[in-house]
Amino acid sequence: YFVRNFTGNILNYSSWTDIEKGEWLDADTDRGRIRRNRVYRRIAMSPAVYNEGPDDSDYDYIKKYRGLIQKDIEEMLDSDIHVHKNGAFLILNPNLHFKDVFPENKTISDITLQINGLIVDMVKKGELVRSNDDVITVSRLQFENIVQKCANIYSHGWSKEYREMGMEQLLREIISYMNGFGMTVCRNEGEIRIMPLTGKITGYYPEDFTAAG
């Protein structure tokens, strides 16, 4: 739990951004302890911290002090951090048990791992193209085709609920789940941004399981 200090009346806040800004009102948020506190909180509480460009001071801090951050995470959480050009990811020790982590012991988590694996395969084959920030942008129909392909290959191993689920409902549940873990971002115009975390954690059935299916 990260304790927050507020210098104003939180009843006057209308969104989470007001809460974030109000915590350090009248302080330089890009210096010293304040930035360190914010960066560590983002790493610990977010599925991924993405590089938002050359002016992203938080990501610059992560790259500059990755050794110190690595040491602190090992000591405090017995876990690891992976820092790449466009994203930093907290990798939890599999022997530790936390709520609401990915992957988890749910069918929707297994399906997402399989979709991630398909996306990685499609990138390798040139069927999907990453931008300079490692983001893949597809239409909702394209994403539905990926989900359908995943169902065609793997659904024999899914729970009865998901095997019998209609495509539209399955698509909604998968998008909602992936959005929640920072793997996708939906745009109003119907585009879906597939984020770098998608390629970080993938899953496949073993060959003997696939053959048996």
mmCIF file of C-alpha atoms in Angstrom:
data_model
loop_
_atom_site.group_PDB
_atom_site.id
_atom_site.type_symbol
_atom_site.label_atom_id
_atom_site.label_comp_id
_atom_site.label_asym_id
_atom_site.label_seq_id
_atom_site.Cartn_x
_atom_site.Cartn_y
_atom_site.Cartn_z
ATOM 1 C CA TYR A 1 0.000 0.000 0.000
ATOM 2 C CA PHE A 2 1.320 3.438 -0.954
ATOM 3 C CA VAL A 3 0.266 6.234 1.408
ATOM 4 C CA ARG A 4 -0.764 9.446 -0.340
ATOM 5 C CA ASN A 5 -0.486 12.970 1.016
ATOM 6 C CA PHE A 6 -2.916 15.641 -0.144
ATOM 7 C CA THR A 7 -2.538 19.380 0.291
ATOM 8 C CA GLY A 8 -6.124 20.235 -0.701
ATOM 9 C CA ASN A 9 -9.702 19.084 -0.144
ATOM 10 C CA ILE A 10 -10.178 15.874 -2.156
ATOM 11 C CA LEU A 11 -13.944 16.486 -2.237
ATOM 12 C CA ASN A 12 -13.208 19.130 -4.858
ATOM 13 C CA TYR A 13 -11.562 16.608 -7.189
ATOM 14 C CA SER A 14 -13.527 15.332 -10.171
ATOM 15 C CA SER A 15 -11.191 12.698 -11.655
ATOM 16 C CA TRP A 16 -8.224 10.482 -10.824
ATOM 17 C CA THR A 17 -5.893 12.963 -12.530
ATOM 18 C CA ASP A 18 -6.950 15.625 -10.013
ATOM 19 C CA ILE A 19 -6.002 13.225 -7.220
ATOM 20 C CA GLU A 20 -2.621 12.560 -8.800
ATOM 21 C CA LYS A 21 -1.881 16.251 -9.292
ATOM 22 C CA GLY A 22 -3.212 17.246 -5.884
ATOM 23 C CA GLU A 23 -0.875 14.932 -4.052
ATOM 24 C CA TRP A 24 2.143 17.065 -4.950
ATOM 25 C CA LEU A 25 0.565 20.486 -5.349
ATOM 26 C CA ASP A 26 3.106 23.304 -5.134
ATOM 27 C CA ALA A 27 5.993 20.880 -5.708
ATOM 28 C CA ASP A 28 8.200 20.137 -8.702
ATOM 29 C CA THR A 29 6.923 16.705 -9.721
ATOM 30 C CA ASP A 30 9.946 15.913 -11.890
ATOM 31 C CA ARG A 31 12.554 16.158 -9.159
ATOM 32 C CA GLY A 32 13.951 13.999 -6.366
ATOM 33 C CA ARG A 33 11.774 12.025 -3.993
ATOM 34 C CA ILE A 34 8.538 13.031 -5.696
ATOM 35 C CA ARG A 35 9.462 11.584 -9.072
ATOM 36 C CA ARG A 36 11.005 8.495 -7.470
ATOM 37 C CA ASN A 37 7.820 7.885 -5.477
ATOM 38 C CA ARG A 38 5.675 8.251 -8.599
ATOM 39 C CA VAL A 39 7.885 5.995 -10.742
ATOM 40 C CA TYR A 40 8.057 3.210 -8.160
ATOM 41 C CA ARG A 41 4.302 3.365 -7.684
ATOM 42 C CA ARG A 42 3.706 3.074 -11.427
ATOM 43 C CA ILE A 43 6.044 0.103 -11.694
ATOM 44 C CA ALA A 44 4.452 -1.701 -8.754
ATOM 45 C CA MET A 45 0.815 -0.916 -9.519
ATOM 46 C CA SER A 46 0.700 -1.048 -13.340
ATOM 47 C CA PRO A 47 1.010 -4.063 -15.665
ATOM 48 C CA ALA A 48 3.453 -2.033 -17.768
ATOM 49 C CA VAL A 49 5.072 1.388 -17.853
ATOM 50 C CA TYR A 50 5.334 2.448 -21.485
ATOM 51 C CA ASN A 51 7.761 4.942 -22.974
ATOM 52 C CA GLU A 52 5.629 7.898 -24.045
ATOM 53 C CA GLY A 53 8.347 9.694 -25.995
ATOM 54 C CA PRO A 54 11.539 11.740 -25.562
ATOM 55 C CA ASP A 55 9.872 14.054 -23.026
ATOM 56 C CA ASP A 56 8.740 11.205 -20.755
ATOM 57 C CA SER A 57 10.663 12.017 -17.567
ATOM 58 C CA ASP A 58 9.391 8.928 -15.733
ATOM 59 C CA TYR A 59 10.738 6.548 -18.362
ATOM 60 C CA ASP A 60 13.989 8.475 -18.529
ATOM 61 C CA TYR A 61 14.298 7.924 -14.770
ATOM 62 C CA ILE A 62 13.663 4.177 -15.196
ATOM 63 C CA LYS A 63 16.371 3.866 -17.851
ATOM 64 C CA LYS A 64 18.865 5.982 -15.931
ATOM 65 C CA TYR A 65 18.393 4.260 -12.577
ATOM 66 C CA ARG A 66 17.405 0.769 -13.692
ATOM 67 C CA GLY A 67 20.174 -0.801 -11.600
ATOM 68 C CA LEU A 68 18.947 0.848 -8.409
ATOM 69 C CA ILE A 69 15.322 0.043 -9.236
ATOM 70 C CA GLN A 70 16.281 -3.579 -9.939
ATOM 71 C CA LYS A 71 18.027 -3.831 -6.562
ATOM 72 C CA ASP A 72 15.069 -2.337 -4.689
ATOM 73 C CA ILE A 73 12.542 -4.614 -6.407
ATOM 74 C CA GLU A 74 14.644 -7.695 -5.661
ATOM 75 C CA GLU A 75 14.916 -6.715 -1.996
ATOM 76 C CA MET A 76 11.336 -5.527 -1.432
ATOM 77 C CA LEU A 77 9.305 -7.795 -3.716
ATOM 78 C CA ASP A 78 11.664 -10.698 -4.421
ATOM 79 C CA SER A 79 10.882 -10.067 -8.090
ATOM 80 C CA ASP A 80 12.477 -8.671 -11.242
ATOM 81 C CA ILE A 81 12.049 -5.777 -13.667
ATOM 82 C CA HIS A 82 12.635 -5.961 -17.419
ATOM 83 C CA VAL A 83 13.374 -2.645 -19.120
ATOM 84 C CA HIS A 84 13.159 -2.396 -22.910
ATOM 85 C CA LYS A 85 13.263 0.488 -25.363
ATOM 86 C CA ASN A 86 9.515 1.074 -25.202
ATOM 87 C CA GLY A 87 8.344 -0.541 -21.990
ATOM 88 C CA ALA A 88 9.243 -1.588 -18.452
ATOM 89 C CA PHE A 89 7.587 -4.634 -16.889
ATOM 90 C CA LEU A 90 7.513 -5.929 -13.330
ATOM 91 C CA ILE A 91 8.064 -9.703 -13.430
ATOM 92 C CA LEU A 92 6.762 -11.220 -10.202
ATOM 93 C CA ASN A 93 8.327 -14.236 -8.560
ATOM 94 C CA PRO A 94 6.041 -17.158 -9.557
ATOM 95 C CA ASN A 95 6.312 -18.538 -6.020
ATOM 96 C CA LEU A 96 4.592 -15.431 -4.654
ATOM 97 C CA HIS A 97 0.820 -15.188 -4.721
ATOM 98 C CA PHE A 98 -0.815 -11.875 -5.599
ATOM 99 C CA LYS A 99 -4.373 -11.074 -6.598
ATOM 100 C CA ASP A 100 -5.215 -9.762 -10.078
ATOM 101 C CA VAL A 101 -1.981 -10.626 -11.853
ATOM 102 C CA PHE A 102 -1.285 -11.953 -15.339
ATOM 103 C CA PRO A 103 -1.121 -14.782 -16.096
ATOM 104 C CA GLU A 104 -3.533 -16.282 -13.588
ATOM 105 C CA ASN A 105 -5.492 -19.494 -13.110
ATOM 106 C CA LYS A 106 -8.462 -18.556 -15.300
ATOM 107 C CA THR A 107 -9.543 -19.701 -18.754
ATOM 108 C CA ILE A 108 -9.667 -16.102 -20.006
ATOM 109 C CA SER A 109 -6.008 -15.762 -18.978
ATOM 110 C CA ASP A 110 -5.088 -18.918 -20.918
ATOM 111 C CA ILE A 111 -6.951 -17.647 -23.983
ATOM 112 C CA THR A 112 -5.125 -14.325 -23.775
ATOM 113 C CA LEU A 113 -1.764 -16.104 -23.613
ATOM 114 C CA GLN A 114 -2.719 -18.044 -26.747
ATOM 115 C CA ILE A 115 -3.828 -14.877 -28.549
ATOM 116 C CA ASN A 116 -0.539 -13.232 -27.585
ATOM 117 C CA GLY A 117 1.324 -16.193 -29.043
ATOM 118 C CA LEU A 118 -0.608 -15.928 -32.304
ATOM 119 C CA ILE A 119 0.134 -12.210 -32.522
ATOM 120 C CA VAL A 120 3.868 -12.853 -32.055
ATOM 121 C CA ASP A 121 3.757 -15.534 -34.770
ATOM 122 C CA MET A 122 1.923 -13.161 -37.124
ATOM 123 C CA VAL A 123 4.546 -10.457 -36.545
ATOM 124 C CA LYS A 124 7.324 -12.926 -37.361
ATOM 125 C CA LYS A 125 5.532 -13.881 -40.590
ATOM 126 C CA GLY A 126 4.995 -10.237 -41.564
ATOM 127 C CA GLU A 127 1.211 -10.504 -41.242
ATOM 128 C CA LEU A 128 1.211 -7.795 -38.562
ATOM 129 C CA VAL A 129 3.570 -4.810 -38.491
ATOM 130 C CA ARG A 130 4.873 -2.991 -35.424
ATOM 131 C CA SER A 131 5.420 0.764 -35.409
ATOM 132 C CA ASN A 132 8.587 2.361 -34.034
ATOM 133 C CA ASP A 133 7.127 2.250 -30.519
ATOM 134 C CA ASP A 134 6.403 -1.500 -30.885
ATOM 135 C CA VAL A 135 2.640 -0.899 -31.042
ATOM 136 C CA ILE A 136 0.465 -2.764 -33.566
ATOM 137 C CA THR A 137 -2.701 -1.006 -34.725
ATOM 138 C CA VAL A 138 -5.534 -3.130 -36.120
ATOM 139 C CA SER A 139 -9.227 -2.715 -36.818
ATOM 140 C CA ARG A 140 -11.798 -4.415 -34.609
ATOM 141 C CA LEU A 141 -12.521 -6.817 -37.483
ATOM 142 C CA GLN A 142 -8.836 -7.736 -37.760
ATOM 143 C CA PHE A 143 -8.695 -8.383 -34.037
ATOM 144 C CA GLU A 144 -11.851 -10.490 -34.251
ATOM 145 C CA ASN A 145 -10.167 -12.580 -36.949
ATOM 146 C CA ILE A 146 -7.228 -13.179 -34.598
ATOM 147 C CA VAL A 147 -9.605 -14.293 -31.837
ATOM 148 C CA GLN A 148 -11.457 -16.554 -34.275
ATOM 149 C CA LYS A 149 -8.168 -18.095 -35.404
ATOM 150 C CA CYS A 150 -7.251 -18.694 -31.781
ATOM 151 C CA ALA A 151 -10.608 -20.391 -31.157
ATOM 152 C CA ASN A 152 -10.153 -22.611 -34.209
ATOM 153 C CA ILE A 153 -6.780 -23.820 -32.932
ATOM 154 C CA TYR A 154 -7.188 -23.956 -29.164
ATOM 155 C CA SER A 155 -10.864 -23.967 -28.123
ATOM 156 C CA HIS A 156 -10.934 -27.749 -27.599
ATOM 157 C CA GLY A 157 -8.925 -27.082 -24.434
ATOM 158 C CA TRP A 158 -11.071 -24.226 -23.130
ATOM 159 C CA SER A 159 -13.706 -24.539 -20.428
ATOM 160 C CA LYS A 160 -17.261 -25.306 -21.553
ATOM 161 C CA GLU A 161 -18.296 -21.692 -20.908
ATOM 162 C CA TYR A 162 -15.792 -20.308 -23.403
ATOM 163 C CA ARG A 163 -16.096 -23.139 -25.931
ATOM 164 C CA GLU A 164 -19.807 -22.406 -26.300
ATOM 165 C CA MET A 165 -19.606 -18.616 -26.044
ATOM 166 C CA GLY A 166 -20.650 -16.576 -29.087
ATOM 167 C CA MET A 167 -17.909 -14.697 -30.900
ATOM 168 C CA GLU A 168 -19.229 -11.231 -30.066
ATOM 169 C CA GLN A 169 -19.345 -11.931 -26.331
ATOM 170 C CA LEU A 170 -15.970 -13.684 -26.441
ATOM 171 C CA LEU A 171 -14.473 -10.706 -28.250
ATOM 172 C CA ARG A 172 -15.887 -8.272 -25.680
ATOM 173 C CA GLU A 173 -14.533 -10.293 -22.762
ATOM 174 C CA ILE A 174 -11.082 -10.661 -24.281
ATOM 175 C CA ILE A 175 -10.798 -6.972 -25.162
ATOM 176 C CA SER A 176 -11.963 -5.979 -21.675
ATOM 177 C CA TYR A 177 -9.468 -8.350 -20.059
ATOM 178 C CA MET A 178 -6.554 -7.263 -22.243
ATOM 179 C CA ASN A 179 -7.416 -3.584 -21.763
ATOM 180 C CA GLY A 180 -7.351 -4.124 -18.003
ATOM 181 C CA PHE A 181 -3.796 -5.443 -18.131
ATOM 182 C CA GLY A 182 -2.460 -2.812 -20.529
ATOM 183 C CA MET A 183 -2.110 -5.204 -23.464
ATOM 184 C CA THR A 184 -4.575 -3.363 -25.700
ATOM 185 C CA VAL A 185 -6.002 0.146 -25.957
ATOM 186 C CA CYS A 186 -9.273 0.765 -27.796
ATOM 187 C CA ARG A 187 -9.831 3.953 -29.751
ATOM 188 C CA ASN A 188 -13.183 5.568 -30.440
ATOM 189 C CA GLU A 189 -12.817 5.100 -34.185
ATOM 190 C CA GLY A 190 -12.794 1.321 -33.757
ATOM 191 C CA GLU A 191 -9.040 0.823 -33.869
ATOM 192 C CA ILE A 192 -7.326 -1.414 -31.359
ATOM 193 C CA ARG A 193 -3.737 -0.710 -30.333
ATOM 194 C CA ILE A 194 -1.889 -3.896 -29.392
ATOM 195 C CA MET A 195 0.715 -2.839 -26.841
ATOM 196 C CA PRO A 196 4.255 -4.224 -26.296
ATOM 197 C CA LEU A 197 3.270 -6.259 -23.219
ATOM 198 C CA THR A 198 1.336 -8.563 -25.546
ATOM 199 C CA GLY A 199 4.563 -9.917 -26.994
ATOM 200 C CA LYS A 200 6.188 -10.304 -23.591
ATOM 201 C CA ILE A 201 4.035 -13.136 -22.218
ATOM 202 C CA THR A 202 2.723 -15.833 -24.553
ATOM 203 C CA GLY A 203 1.374 -19.341 -24.203
ATOM 204 C CA TYR A 204 0.806 -22.477 -26.263
ATOM 205 C CA TYR A 205 -0.528 -25.940 -25.561
ATOM 206 C CA PRO A 206 2.162 -28.648 -25.480
ATOM 207 C CA GLU A 207 2.344 -30.786 -28.615
ATOM 208 C CA ASP A 208 0.977 -33.905 -26.908
ATOM 209 C CA PHE A 209 -2.068 -31.967 -25.658
ATOM 210 C CA THR A 210 -2.685 -30.492 -29.121
ATOM 211 C CA ALA A 211 -2.388 -33.901 -30.754
ATOM 212 C CA ALA A 212 -4.795 -35.412 -28.241
ATOM 213 C CA GLY A 213 -7.317 -32.664 -29.018
#
